[in-house]
Structure formats: structure tokens, C-alpha cells
Amino acid sequence: MDRLLDSINSPQDLRRLTREQLPQLAHEIRCLVLDVVSHNGGHLASSLGVVELTVALHYLHDFSRDRIVWDVGHQAYAHKILTGRRENFHTLRTLGGLSGFPNRFESPYDPFISGHAGASISTALGLLMAMDRKRDLSGAKPEVRPPRVVAVIGDASIASGMAFEALNHAGDSANRLMVVLNDNRMAIADTVGALSKHLNRIRTSTRYNELKRDVRHFIDSVPALGPRMEKAVERLKDLVRHSVVPGWLFEEFGFRYFGPVDGHNIGDLVDTFAGIENLNINQPVLVHVLTQKGRGYDEACLDPCKFHGLSPAAAADGKTSEETPVPDKPSYTKVFSRVVADLAWAKPELCAITAAMPDGTGLAEFQKSFPERLFDVGICEQHAVALAGGLASGGLRPVVAVYSTFLQRGYDQIFHDVCLQEVPVLFAVDRAGLVGSDGPTHHGVFDIAYLRHLPGMTLMAPADAREMEAMFRFAAELDGPCAVRYPRAAVPDTDISPEAPIELGKSAVAAEGTDGTLFAYGAMVVIALDARAILAKQGLAVKVIDARFAKPVDADTLARELDEAPFVLTIEEGAAAGGFGSAALEAMSARGADVRRLHVAGIPDRFIEHGPRGELLRRIGLDAEGIARHVLKLLDRAEPVRRT
């Protein structure tokens, strides 16, 4: 039997199928997603859960004219397959291949690059308003059916403050906006909070749908309604809506609510979307769709957290999630997990905060041991940081564990609610640096630059597990805000950090040498040492210094090295613009030092593509061979140094 999927090269091909063929197509898409993710890694459970929903949306809408925005975008694999990328789907998340997220530079069916939660309704509304404005400017006649913009958002993402801001705006100004609420009761972990409980009441309420049907039947049975009767019916409908709970919250925002709908019944989905178009509703609509994360793959259904995202190695054995980047080696996240639990036993005032990611950030074990001291705020990083500021002001010691790329979302709260207050909030900044196949939306390369200019902030980065533990113990005693950054990587096999104790703003020598100095920050220390070994084969002995701090930077050591060494090269897995190297240059300039022999190696001023972390580092010259080449070039043009 030929696969239906083999004939689908565009959404137009999809719409040539009969409705009876759609379930078979959904099955074939699901099989393709499973096959590719099993080899390449990727976001499995979320993509499997929306296959029928994706098929139904593309079957009813022409998204070359209409537009669709996927919140987060990690669930858009079926969308990619249906929009002309089926033949290249095997390249998903590989270097030079398809992105794991919607990408406006990859396909005209992706109007927006997605990667962070809560933004879809805002961007969809912006697209819709732009369409309307451009049509007005062109002087075109009004269309019988103007384009519709669809935002697909999960029950976890819709709880974010940004989503509610967009709902508030859209309810008053966006008649052709459709919000599809993909409700699977999951973020990466289980959804939390009052909105989650509200949606659960909707899911379980048969009373609402039965009563709505009865009222509709009564209205239809009345042959003619006068103005008074129509008003009475409208009041009755409002009473029904508010008294039995479902949907009223969204209707108060100005949306027409439909649902809940079985998200795996393509017939029901198609009927719902077609019915909405036929009704010609003069207000934005919200369609509440119930789905199962991991649908079609039993293991993913039983443990959707584990199968949320898989690395290629994890996908091969089905046993390890993306949080373990190298099999059989502990990651920095695992070390943090142990250290923060140890600190909690010793410090009763210590508590931890996560924004819907207790597993990914290593707080799952902490949650088991100290359930009353772990606060999961949902996908609400701004609230997480401000909450930490309040907890610290009240005398507790909050640890905010968050990925670097997501901490960006709480920048104003870091400034206003933590640093300005001078309170001791400890940020555990995970996934700092290049994160591999998730690509530019998830690379954590800006945290050094956006944190170090905030007064009172202390910035640290460990070179190995031993130093990581020492830094967190040191940070837990500081009086002000502090951030410890670490990569999505395995810790070095052996301790490479100097045994010198952690002192505020002090670096430590990891290896001696007189032919130049590598001043490396955090995870770059091991790469600097590897570069040193390469250079040693050419008769060169360079010094490697473990910087430890990006703020306060060790100005005394930098000044001494500039005075004595042929060159100093700072190395960081972060944006060179405004990062650790910039801090070194600023510190030396303030001292009046000659900075011509001070050079910076970091992430260049562009967004880095997706691909294996090691290969990405090689491409931008931040691997050991690249650093060694950089050193050789510096020595060729280094000015003579007077030695005293």
C-alpha cells in the first residue's frame, strides 16, 4: 500500500485528500516523526501530540494566505512535513539542515521564528494588524473572507503574563484572530497554577456542554424572537456561561470560546474549524483543544517529561533525555542538582524557584527532598525573578534555576526587583553558551553581557565539578545578587581547576607558561588547557588562568600579565560584545594600561546556527585548535616585551 504522505509536497496536496483519508495521513506523519527523531534527537512528545490538530488546520486553512504562529515552536514537526519540507525532514536539527523550530528564513509558511513561550498571540496579533493596515494603504476592496491569523499556544504557555497581555489587547481589536489552546496538561513538566485548575474544570465538565446543547435546542424551537426575547436569551446564555465555568474567562477577554474539542479526532476538529468559518463571527475566537502529549508512542505517553526532548544519543537508546548531553558522564546540571540539595540541608532558609522546568534545571531531586521549598511558577520568568526578590527581601535565600536564554525574559526584574534592592538572589544559569541542535533561540550567549553591567551583581563560572560546588557554596554566603553560569555539557573527567579557595574577584593559575597567557572563563578553561597542549608540541609554553569571575574581574592579575606576557587572550563561550573580554579591556583601560596586547575570543556578533556544540565551537574558532591558531597569529605580530 502506497503511503499517502509520499504524495504530500504542499498543503494544496493535503486538501485533495478526502476527510476519510486524514487519519491514515496522521498515522504516517507520526511514524516519520518517530523515525527521524530516533536518529537526530529532538522534541518528540510535543510534536506527536499535535499531529491531528496540524492536519486539520492545514486542511481547512490556506496558510499561504492566512498565517499560523506556533507558540514555542517545538511542536511544529508535522507542520514542517506538510509545508514542502517532507523530503528534507531527515535533516532536522542537523548542521545545515532544517531547524527544530519554525524559521521565517526557511519557509514562507513560517512567518515568525519561534523558540520562547508566550509570544504567539502577540506576534499573531501584530501580523493581523499589519495585514489590515497594508490592505487599507493599498486601497484594495474589502474581501469576502479576509485572511485569518492562527496562534497555537499550549496550556502552559498561555499562563505567561505576556499571553494575557496579548489576550487583553486582542479581545478589543482582532476579529480575524483565532487562538488554538492546545491543552495537554503539560509544559515540560506538569502545568501548575490557578489557570491550570480552571482548564481542568473545563476538561471534566460535561454539564456545560449538555446545558449549552439544551439551551440551543430551546432557542431553535422558538419560531420567532422579538427584541425582548432576544435580550432575555442573551442574558440566559450569559448566565449559563458563567454558572457552569467553562470558557467564561476567555469570553470576558472578548473572545468567543469553542470547546473543549478532542484534539485527536480529525473529524471533530475539521467540523469545528469549518463551523467557525461558516458562522462569520465578528470577534476573535479561542478553540480549546484537548490533546495527549506523546500520542501514538506508548513510552512517551507514560513519561512525557522524559520524552519532551531527546539528544541524538538519548534517542538512540530511548533511556536518556536531553539533560544528559554525554552518556555515562555527569553534566554540570547534575552537579548543580547535588550541590543545591546539599546546601538546602545546611541552610533552612534556602529555597529554589523554577519556571516550569524542575527536571531540565536539575531541581527534581530538590523537589522530592524539600517540596515546601521548591516553587514552580510556570512559564513566567518575570514573575520567577520578582518572586525571588520578594523572598530575599523577606529573609530567605532563593536560588533561581533557569536557562540562560530564558533568563533574558526577566531582565527588568533582575534590575528592578533584585539588583536595585541589593538582595541575595542566586541565579543558577544553566545552558550558558552554545546548546547545540536547539539553535539560536536557545543558545545562551548573552547572559554575561546583560548581567555584568547591573550594579551589585557578581558573576562566576566554574571550570569543573569541584569548582562548581565551591562557587555555589561561596555564592550562598554573599550579601548581594550573584549568577553562576555553566554549559549544557559534561564536566571534565578529572578536576582541572586550581585548588586555591574561591575569593571574590580573584582568578587562579591553572597552568604556568611564559609565551603568552590564556585568560579563560568557565567552560573555556578545559579548551584553553587543550590548546596549551597543542602549542606545547610546537615548543610553546603558554600560561592558562582560570578567570572564575567576570564581575568583579581580576584587574590586578590582568595588569600583571599585560606587563609580563607577550599577549593576553581572554576566552569565553559568550557574546564577545560586552562580555568577559570587554570587562577585561574596560578594567585595563581604566588603569591606563597598554591594551594593545589584550585580545578577545568569544562568540562573534551574529546569531549562531544549530548544530553539535563541538562543531559550532570549531566553526567560530573557540575549540582547542582554533585557540591554538589564534595564539600563533598573535605571536607573529606581538610586540617585543621588555622583561625586568
XYZ file of C-alpha atoms in Angstrom:
644
model
C 0.000 0.000 0.000
C 1.438 3.355 -1.077
C 1.888 5.990 1.602
C -0.430 8.950 1.348
C 2.398 11.072 2.738
C 4.548 10.447 -0.346
C 2.106 12.498 -2.396
C 2.016 15.449 0.029
C 4.501 18.092 -1.086
C 2.396 21.087 -0.085
C -0.789 21.911 1.837
C -2.579 22.046 -1.525
C -1.866 18.325 -1.919
C -3.273 17.724 1.561
C -6.561 19.395 0.660
C -7.041 16.998 -2.260
C -7.484 14.120 0.187
C -10.867 13.053 1.464
C -11.705 13.502 5.122
C -11.697 9.726 5.488
C -8.029 9.624 4.440
C -6.839 12.119 7.034
C -6.435 9.679 9.975
C -4.183 7.488 7.823
C -2.112 10.526 6.866
C -1.779 11.479 10.537
C -0.513 7.981 11.317
C 2.113 8.225 8.564
C 3.276 11.646 9.769
C 3.610 10.302 13.291
C 5.721 7.390 12.025
C 8.020 9.761 10.122
C 8.478 11.999 13.166
C 9.343 8.983 15.309
C 11.822 7.691 12.745
C 13.683 10.991 12.293
C 13.751 11.963 15.972
C 15.035 8.484 16.867
C 18.136 9.279 14.790
C 18.514 13.049 15.124
C 17.038 13.748 18.522
C 14.503 16.497 19.003
C 11.246 17.412 20.693
C 9.259 14.202 20.461
C 6.307 14.160 22.850
C 5.098 17.662 21.998
C 5.247 17.033 18.239
C 3.426 13.710 18.468
C 0.611 15.348 20.421
C -0.449 17.825 17.717
C -0.377 15.742 14.531
C -4.163 15.583 14.047
C -4.519 19.240 15.034
C -1.893 20.245 12.468
C -3.522 18.201 9.705
C -6.934 19.711 10.466
C -5.626 23.286 10.499
C -3.884 22.900 7.154
C -6.895 21.075 5.704
C -9.220 23.993 6.492
C -6.881 26.965 6.077
C -4.573 28.119 3.323
C -1.607 29.394 5.310
C -0.008 30.868 2.213
C -2.789 33.451 2.602
C -3.756 33.005 6.220
C -0.898 32.844 8.735
C -0.061 30.489 11.589
C 2.221 31.148 14.554
C 3.302 28.270 16.791
C 3.995 29.184 20.394
C 7.475 27.917 21.354
C 7.523 26.052 18.027
C 8.968 22.813 19.346
C 5.727 21.054 18.284
C 5.847 22.119 14.616
C 7.386 18.987 13.062
C 4.115 17.899 11.411
C 3.710 21.471 10.153
C 7.140 21.282 8.517
C 6.315 17.957 6.877
C 3.076 19.298 5.386
C 4.559 22.551 4.088
C 7.026 21.306 1.491
C 9.800 20.095 3.788
C 8.981 16.389 3.872
C 11.888 15.328 1.653
C 14.363 17.284 3.801
C 12.834 16.312 7.126
C 15.601 13.753 7.671
C 17.981 16.736 8.109
C 16.037 18.013 11.141
C 18.330 19.664 13.719
C 21.481 18.598 11.854
C 24.174 21.067 10.865
C 22.945 22.884 7.774
C 19.600 21.055 7.897
C 16.088 22.011 8.962
C 15.708 23.944 12.185
C 13.932 22.253 15.068
C 11.721 25.342 15.338
C 9.696 27.443 12.880
C 12.048 29.682 10.929
C 10.939 32.528 8.680
C 14.126 32.168 6.638
C 13.367 28.508 5.990
C 9.803 28.584 4.650
C 7.106 31.095 3.646
C 4.755 29.067 5.851
C 6.745 30.169 8.910
C 6.002 33.887 9.335
C 7.977 34.084 12.558
C 10.983 32.468 14.241
C 9.626 30.811 17.378
C 11.504 29.370 20.319
C 10.284 31.036 23.520
C 6.923 30.590 25.201
C 4.051 33.036 25.467
C 4.768 35.169 22.386
C 2.432 33.650 19.792
C -0.727 35.664 20.493
C 1.214 38.943 20.476
C 3.026 38.183 17.220
C -0.110 36.759 15.586
C -1.996 39.907 16.525
C 0.816 42.025 15.077
C 0.713 40.078 11.811
C -3.063 40.523 11.604
C -2.895 44.257 12.279
C -0.147 44.633 9.649
C -2.290 42.800 7.076
C -5.224 45.096 7.781
C -3.091 48.227 7.628
C -1.409 47.215 4.363
C -4.796 46.456 2.813
C -6.060 49.891 3.860
C -2.976 51.592 2.420
C -3.310 49.726 -0.871
C -6.887 50.871 -1.345
C -7.990 47.315 -2.153
C -11.655 46.447 -1.930
C -12.768 44.597 1.216
C -12.516 40.839 0.793
C -15.438 38.499 1.314
C -13.203 36.451 3.570
C -10.228 38.462 4.850
C -7.161 36.455 5.907
C -7.212 34.823 9.324
C -4.210 34.517 11.652
C -3.977 31.494 13.942
C -1.906 31.302 17.130
C -1.388 27.794 18.526
C -0.477 28.022 22.198
C -0.223 25.424 24.948
C -1.966 25.442 28.303
C 1.407 26.095 29.967
C 2.413 28.997 27.720
C -0.947 30.737 27.946
C -0.392 31.203 31.677
C 2.522 33.552 30.996
C 1.952 37.233 31.608
C 2.760 38.137 28.015
C -0.021 35.876 26.720
C -2.562 37.555 28.994
C -1.371 40.993 27.893
C -1.984 39.917 24.298
C -5.429 38.460 25.100
C -6.353 41.757 26.728
C -5.360 43.692 23.607
C -6.688 41.237 21.039
C -10.147 40.930 22.561
C -10.862 44.509 21.620
C -9.286 44.697 18.178
C -8.811 41.429 16.286
C -11.882 39.916 14.622
C -9.896 37.518 12.429
C -7.643 36.163 15.164
C -8.029 32.534 16.177
C -6.236 31.256 19.265
C -5.988 27.473 19.414
C -5.366 26.419 23.006
C -3.527 23.106 22.824
C -4.335 21.694 26.245
C -2.297 18.619 27.148
C -1.901 19.409 30.854
C 1.858 19.590 30.367
C 4.636 22.088 29.854
C 7.913 20.199 30.036
C 6.645 19.133 33.439
C 3.030 19.140 34.629
C 1.348 22.514 34.345
C 0.790 24.374 37.596
C -1.263 27.268 38.921
C -4.826 28.506 39.106
C -5.328 28.672 35.321
C -4.335 25.018 35.036
C -7.022 24.167 37.585
C -9.552 26.258 35.678
C -8.772 24.404 32.441
C -9.048 21.099 34.264
C -12.588 22.031 35.348
C -13.411 22.715 31.703
C -11.956 19.364 30.643
C -14.020 17.454 33.160
C -17.271 19.376 32.860
C -19.932 17.547 30.846
C -22.597 19.680 32.473
C -21.637 22.739 30.448
C -21.830 21.086 27.039
C -25.072 19.302 27.900
C -26.683 22.504 29.159
C -25.420 24.506 26.195
C -26.936 21.956 23.839
C -30.278 22.041 25.658
C -30.404 25.852 25.590
C -29.553 25.881 21.896
C -32.313 23.356 21.227
C -34.798 25.516 23.131
C -33.850 28.642 21.218
C -34.114 26.876 17.879
C -37.590 25.626 18.774
C -38.969 29.162 19.174
C -40.424 30.235 15.801
C -39.778 33.975 16.134
C -37.956 36.034 18.717
C -38.838 39.634 19.452
C -36.281 42.140 20.785
C -37.172 41.464 24.410
C -36.972 37.719 23.955
C -33.634 38.049 22.181
C -32.251 40.078 25.099
C -33.612 37.528 27.543
C -31.961 34.711 25.603
C -28.653 36.578 25.572
C -28.898 37.045 29.346
C -29.732 33.356 29.712
C -26.699 32.429 27.627
C -24.503 34.649 29.820
C -25.953 33.039 32.927
C -25.270 29.567 31.565
C -21.751 30.527 30.550
C -20.800 31.990 33.905
C -22.585 29.491 36.113
C -21.048 26.335 34.713
C -17.470 27.681 34.432
C -16.034 26.667 31.004
C -14.848 29.367 28.667
C -16.162 32.382 30.531
C -12.681 33.585 31.424
C -11.708 33.895 27.759
C -15.076 35.365 26.817
C -14.526 38.103 29.382
C -11.432 38.992 27.338
C -13.690 39.437 24.303
C -13.114 36.033 22.704
C -15.779 33.616 21.503
C -14.972 30.305 23.161
C -15.355 26.899 21.471
C -14.634 23.584 23.103
C -13.260 21.589 24.533
C -12.659 19.556 21.355
C -10.960 16.148 21.101
C -7.629 17.026 19.533
C -7.126 13.534 18.147
C -10.471 13.269 16.378
C -9.791 14.823 12.979
C -13.484 14.781 12.080
C -14.400 16.836 15.141
C -11.519 19.231 14.544
C -12.423 19.784 10.900
C -16.090 20.288 11.808
C -15.169 22.811 14.485
C -12.846 24.889 12.298
C -15.276 24.761 9.362
C -18.169 25.749 11.613
C -16.284 28.761 12.909
C -15.678 29.974 9.358
C -19.338 29.478 8.437
C -20.535 31.438 11.469
C -18.719 34.594 10.304
C -18.124 35.659 13.919
C -17.274 39.331 14.407
C -14.837 38.792 17.289
C -11.659 36.814 17.985
C -12.182 33.148 18.780
C -10.475 30.696 21.079
C -10.701 26.986 20.305
C -9.903 24.775 23.285
C -8.387 21.504 22.028
C -7.558 18.556 24.308
C -4.504 16.543 23.252
C -2.202 13.937 24.709
C 1.494 14.687 24.763
C 3.366 11.787 23.161
C 0.279 10.434 21.364
C 0.997 7.295 19.352
C 4.130 6.274 21.247
C 3.360 4.471 24.482
C 6.633 5.281 26.248
C 6.241 8.994 25.519
C 2.650 8.943 26.760
C 3.671 7.272 30.010
C 6.575 9.669 30.620
C 6.126 12.835 28.512
C 8.698 14.720 30.613
C 11.410 12.224 29.708
C 10.470 12.293 26.040
C 9.931 16.048 25.801
C 13.313 16.487 24.180
C 15.896 13.905 23.185
C 19.504 14.339 22.233
C 20.750 12.101 19.389
C 22.436 9.770 21.892
C 19.305 9.672 24.009
C 17.103 8.961 21.017
C 19.281 6.003 20.097
C 18.708 4.150 23.375
C 15.452 5.769 24.491
C 16.766 5.954 28.047
C 18.274 9.388 28.415
C 16.729 12.800 27.935
C 18.457 15.916 26.609
C 19.529 16.901 30.117
C 22.386 14.360 29.909
C 24.468 15.580 26.977
C 27.138 12.869 27.150
C 26.244 9.289 28.129
C 27.837 7.972 31.332
C 29.339 11.353 32.245
C 27.789 13.743 34.762
C 26.636 17.060 33.371
C 27.034 20.429 35.043
C 23.276 20.299 35.659
C 23.649 17.031 37.579
C 26.396 18.550 39.707
C 24.192 21.561 40.451
C 21.355 19.219 41.420
C 23.512 17.590 44.071
C 25.088 20.796 45.333
C 21.842 22.754 45.764
C 20.329 19.864 47.735
C 23.400 19.705 49.976
C 23.155 23.455 50.582
C 19.473 23.151 51.458
C 20.200 20.626 54.212
C 22.673 23.060 55.758
C 20.660 26.262 55.179
C 16.961 26.058 56.165
C 16.362 29.493 54.661
C 17.428 28.332 51.200
C 14.623 27.782 48.669
C 14.534 27.231 44.918
C 12.451 28.579 42.035
C 11.846 27.110 38.596
C 9.796 28.373 35.660
C 8.135 25.077 34.679
C 11.422 23.180 34.364
C 12.225 21.250 37.555
C 13.684 18.346 35.561
C 15.632 20.335 32.987
C 17.276 22.574 35.577
C 18.122 19.741 37.968
C 15.628 20.668 40.695
C 13.557 17.480 40.556
C 15.537 15.854 43.372
C 15.395 19.058 45.402
C 11.617 18.988 44.961
C 11.447 15.444 46.342
C 13.524 16.309 49.394
C 12.131 19.799 50.036
C 8.680 20.042 48.382
C 7.702 23.007 50.541
C 10.828 24.916 49.465
C 10.525 24.471 45.683
C 8.325 26.997 43.889
C 7.317 26.170 40.309
C 5.775 29.339 38.873
C 5.009 28.004 35.380
C 6.398 29.605 32.248
C 6.667 33.014 33.894
C 10.311 34.041 34.186
C 9.493 37.646 35.030
C 7.376 36.517 37.956
C 10.033 33.982 38.985
C 12.694 36.683 39.337
C 10.410 39.200 41.061
C 9.208 36.450 43.410
C 12.837 35.733 44.260
C 13.358 39.395 45.029
C 10.437 39.325 47.445
C 11.601 36.107 49.091
C 15.107 37.508 49.554
C 13.748 40.767 50.938
C 11.804 38.694 53.437
C 14.927 36.954 54.689
C 15.094 33.770 52.587
C 17.863 32.641 50.241
C 16.236 31.949 46.860
C 18.039 30.082 44.086
C 16.552 30.757 40.649
C 17.493 27.886 38.342
C 16.895 28.914 34.742
C 18.332 28.501 31.266
C 20.389 31.482 30.110
C 18.168 32.157 27.094
C 15.033 32.239 29.273
C 16.572 34.434 31.959
C 16.637 37.156 29.292
C 12.866 37.340 29.687
C 13.248 38.511 33.279
C 15.825 41.223 32.649
C 13.816 44.131 34.033
C 13.040 42.168 37.189
C 16.742 41.360 37.644
C 17.397 45.093 37.530
C 14.418 46.410 39.489
C 13.434 43.643 41.896
C 16.838 42.147 42.689
C 19.844 44.364 41.960
C 18.212 47.672 42.855
C 17.028 46.115 46.109
C 20.534 44.711 46.828
C 19.073 41.369 47.911
C 20.854 37.985 47.859
C 19.254 36.124 44.966
C 21.404 33.372 43.484
C 20.873 32.692 39.770
C 21.892 29.227 38.585
C 22.270 29.996 34.869
C 22.077 26.687 33.025
C 22.651 26.124 29.282
C 25.081 29.061 29.204
C 26.914 29.041 25.892
C 26.107 27.138 22.708
C 23.460 24.489 23.311
C 23.714 22.599 20.022
C 20.772 21.495 17.926
C 18.175 23.807 19.508
C 19.882 26.673 17.722
C 19.828 30.465 18.042
C 16.617 30.758 20.058
C 18.212 28.669 22.807
C 21.938 29.478 22.652
C 22.768 31.085 25.992
C 25.412 33.517 24.818
C 24.213 36.893 26.106
C 23.988 36.448 29.889
C 27.476 37.762 30.684
C 26.800 40.940 28.729
C 23.299 41.605 30.070
C 24.151 40.817 33.685
C 27.581 42.333 34.256
C 26.530 45.959 33.764
C 23.998 45.756 36.617
C 25.389 47.310 39.822
C 25.967 44.909 42.680
C 25.858 41.760 40.533
C 28.568 39.117 40.960
C 29.267 36.775 38.022
C 31.073 33.447 38.270
C 31.644 30.416 36.041
C 33.216 27.094 37.077
C 35.736 25.081 35.099
C 34.788 21.695 36.575
C 32.639 19.943 39.173
C 34.885 20.730 42.130
C 34.965 24.427 41.328
C 31.221 24.470 40.690
C 30.493 23.175 44.160
C 32.922 25.672 45.705
C 31.336 28.552 43.793
C 27.798 27.745 44.867
C 28.874 27.456 48.486
C 30.657 30.800 48.161
C 27.685 32.422 46.420
C 25.258 31.204 49.080
C 27.084 33.399 51.616
C 27.195 36.612 49.555
C 25.097 39.565 50.674
C 24.000 40.583 47.171
C 22.829 39.101 43.873
C 25.030 36.568 42.137
C 24.891 34.443 38.986
C 26.800 31.230 38.334
C 26.770 30.191 34.668
C 27.504 26.722 33.298
C 27.035 24.979 29.945
C 24.940 22.151 28.626
C 27.889 19.792 28.695
C 29.581 17.080 30.681
C 32.010 18.185 33.364
C 35.679 17.338 32.682
C 36.703 13.784 33.552
C 39.221 14.994 36.115
C 39.491 18.154 38.183
C 41.305 20.801 36.166
C 40.592 23.843 38.310
C 43.222 25.239 40.668
C 42.820 24.137 44.276
C 43.020 27.720 45.538
C 39.899 28.713 47.508
C 37.315 30.987 45.913
C 37.956 34.656 46.686
C 35.761 37.468 45.419
C 37.113 38.806 42.128
C 40.214 36.597 42.146
C 41.385 34.285 39.380
C 43.745 31.320 39.788
C 46.548 29.880 37.659
C 45.641 26.540 36.062
C 48.948 26.048 34.196
C 52.200 28.026 34.064
C 53.919 29.379 30.953
C 55.881 32.353 29.645
C 54.970 32.526 25.941
C 51.604 34.159 26.435
C 48.543 33.997 28.674
C 45.139 32.468 28.057
C 42.638 34.031 30.449
C 39.714 31.598 30.213
C 36.263 31.888 31.758
C 34.244 28.893 32.919
C 33.869 26.004 30.478
C 36.571 27.525 28.273
C 39.291 26.605 30.796
C 39.381 22.990 29.613
C 39.586 24.162 25.991
C 42.402 26.565 26.892
C 44.304 23.710 28.516
C 43.788 21.562 25.415
C 45.044 24.439 23.247
C 48.063 24.729 25.537
C 48.823 21.040 24.926
C 48.658 21.580 21.149
C 51.009 24.560 21.386
C 53.402 22.614 23.605
C 54.059 20.293 20.669
C 55.403 23.328 18.839
C 57.703 24.262 21.688
C 55.481 26.940 23.205
C 54.525 27.195 26.869
C 51.502 29.406 27.455
C 50.008 30.187 30.830
C 46.352 29.313 31.453
C 44.456 31.312 34.048
C 41.046 30.266 35.338
C 39.271 33.623 35.469
C 36.487 32.419 37.811
C 34.846 35.871 37.855
C 33.544 38.067 35.048
C 32.453 40.585 37.679
C 34.400 41.744 39.529
C 37.112 40.914 37.021
C 40.604 40.244 38.421
C 42.190 43.519 37.333
C 45.384 43.020 39.350
C 46.224 39.742 37.622
C 45.276 41.112 34.220
C 47.548 44.117 34.701
C 50.439 41.922 35.780
C 50.017 39.589 32.805
C 49.825 42.502 30.392
C 53.067 43.812 31.805
C 54.903 40.481 31.647
C 53.403 38.333 28.872
C 53.750 38.705 25.084
C 49.933 38.739 24.877
C 46.806 38.066 26.918
C 43.868 36.355 25.206
C 40.541 36.235 27.028
C 38.333 33.278 26.088
C 34.605 32.988 26.734
C 31.657 30.988 25.426
C 29.540 34.096 25.329
C 28.999 37.156 23.162
C 32.279 38.979 22.686
C 30.351 42.245 22.501
C 30.012 43.410 26.085
C 31.165 40.131 27.616
C 34.054 38.961 29.786
C 36.715 40.172 27.351
C 35.062 43.571 27.223
C 35.181 43.690 31.022
C 38.918 42.973 30.892
C 39.510 45.718 28.323
C 37.475 48.223 30.335
C 39.313 47.377 33.551
C 42.737 47.779 31.915
C 41.740 50.959 30.125
C 40.587 52.428 33.442
C 44.055 51.701 34.848
C 45.753 53.367 31.917
C 47.333 50.089 30.815
C 48.503 49.439 27.264
C 45.700 47.195 25.967
C 47.228 46.545 22.534
C 48.345 43.110 23.681
C 44.968 42.261 25.202
C 42.768 40.307 22.790
C 39.280 38.816 22.984
C 37.984 35.443 21.769
C 34.235 34.907 22.072
C 31.009 34.430 20.178
C 31.010 36.734 17.118
C 28.361 39.398 16.608
C 25.824 37.219 14.799
C 23.277 34.550 15.632
C 24.851 31.104 15.596
C 23.110 28.338 13.670
C 22.023 24.992 15.115
C 24.356 22.007 15.156
C 26.580 19.971 17.511
C 28.191 22.194 20.141
C 31.703 20.981 19.337
C 31.290 21.686 15.634
C 29.837 25.124 16.283
C 32.770 25.982 18.547
C 35.135 24.803 15.812
C 33.439 26.977 13.200
C 33.847 30.141 15.265
C 37.386 29.335 16.392
C 36.583 28.545 20.028
C 37.756 24.935 20.010
C 41.283 23.979 21.101
C 42.683 24.030 17.563
C 41.092 27.402 16.883
C 42.544 28.915 20.054
C 45.973 27.489 19.201
C 45.812 29.082 15.730
C 44.779 32.369 17.341
C 47.814 32.218 19.627
C 50.194 31.591 16.737
C 48.809 34.614 14.880
C 49.175 36.771 17.976
C 52.793 35.728 18.445
C 53.584 36.614 14.846
C 52.510 40.195 15.434
C 53.178 40.560 19.160
C 55.382 43.493 20.078
C 58.648 42.802 21.920
C 58.215 42.769 25.660
C 60.828 44.161 27.991
C 61.439 41.789 30.790
C 62.825 43.099 34.059
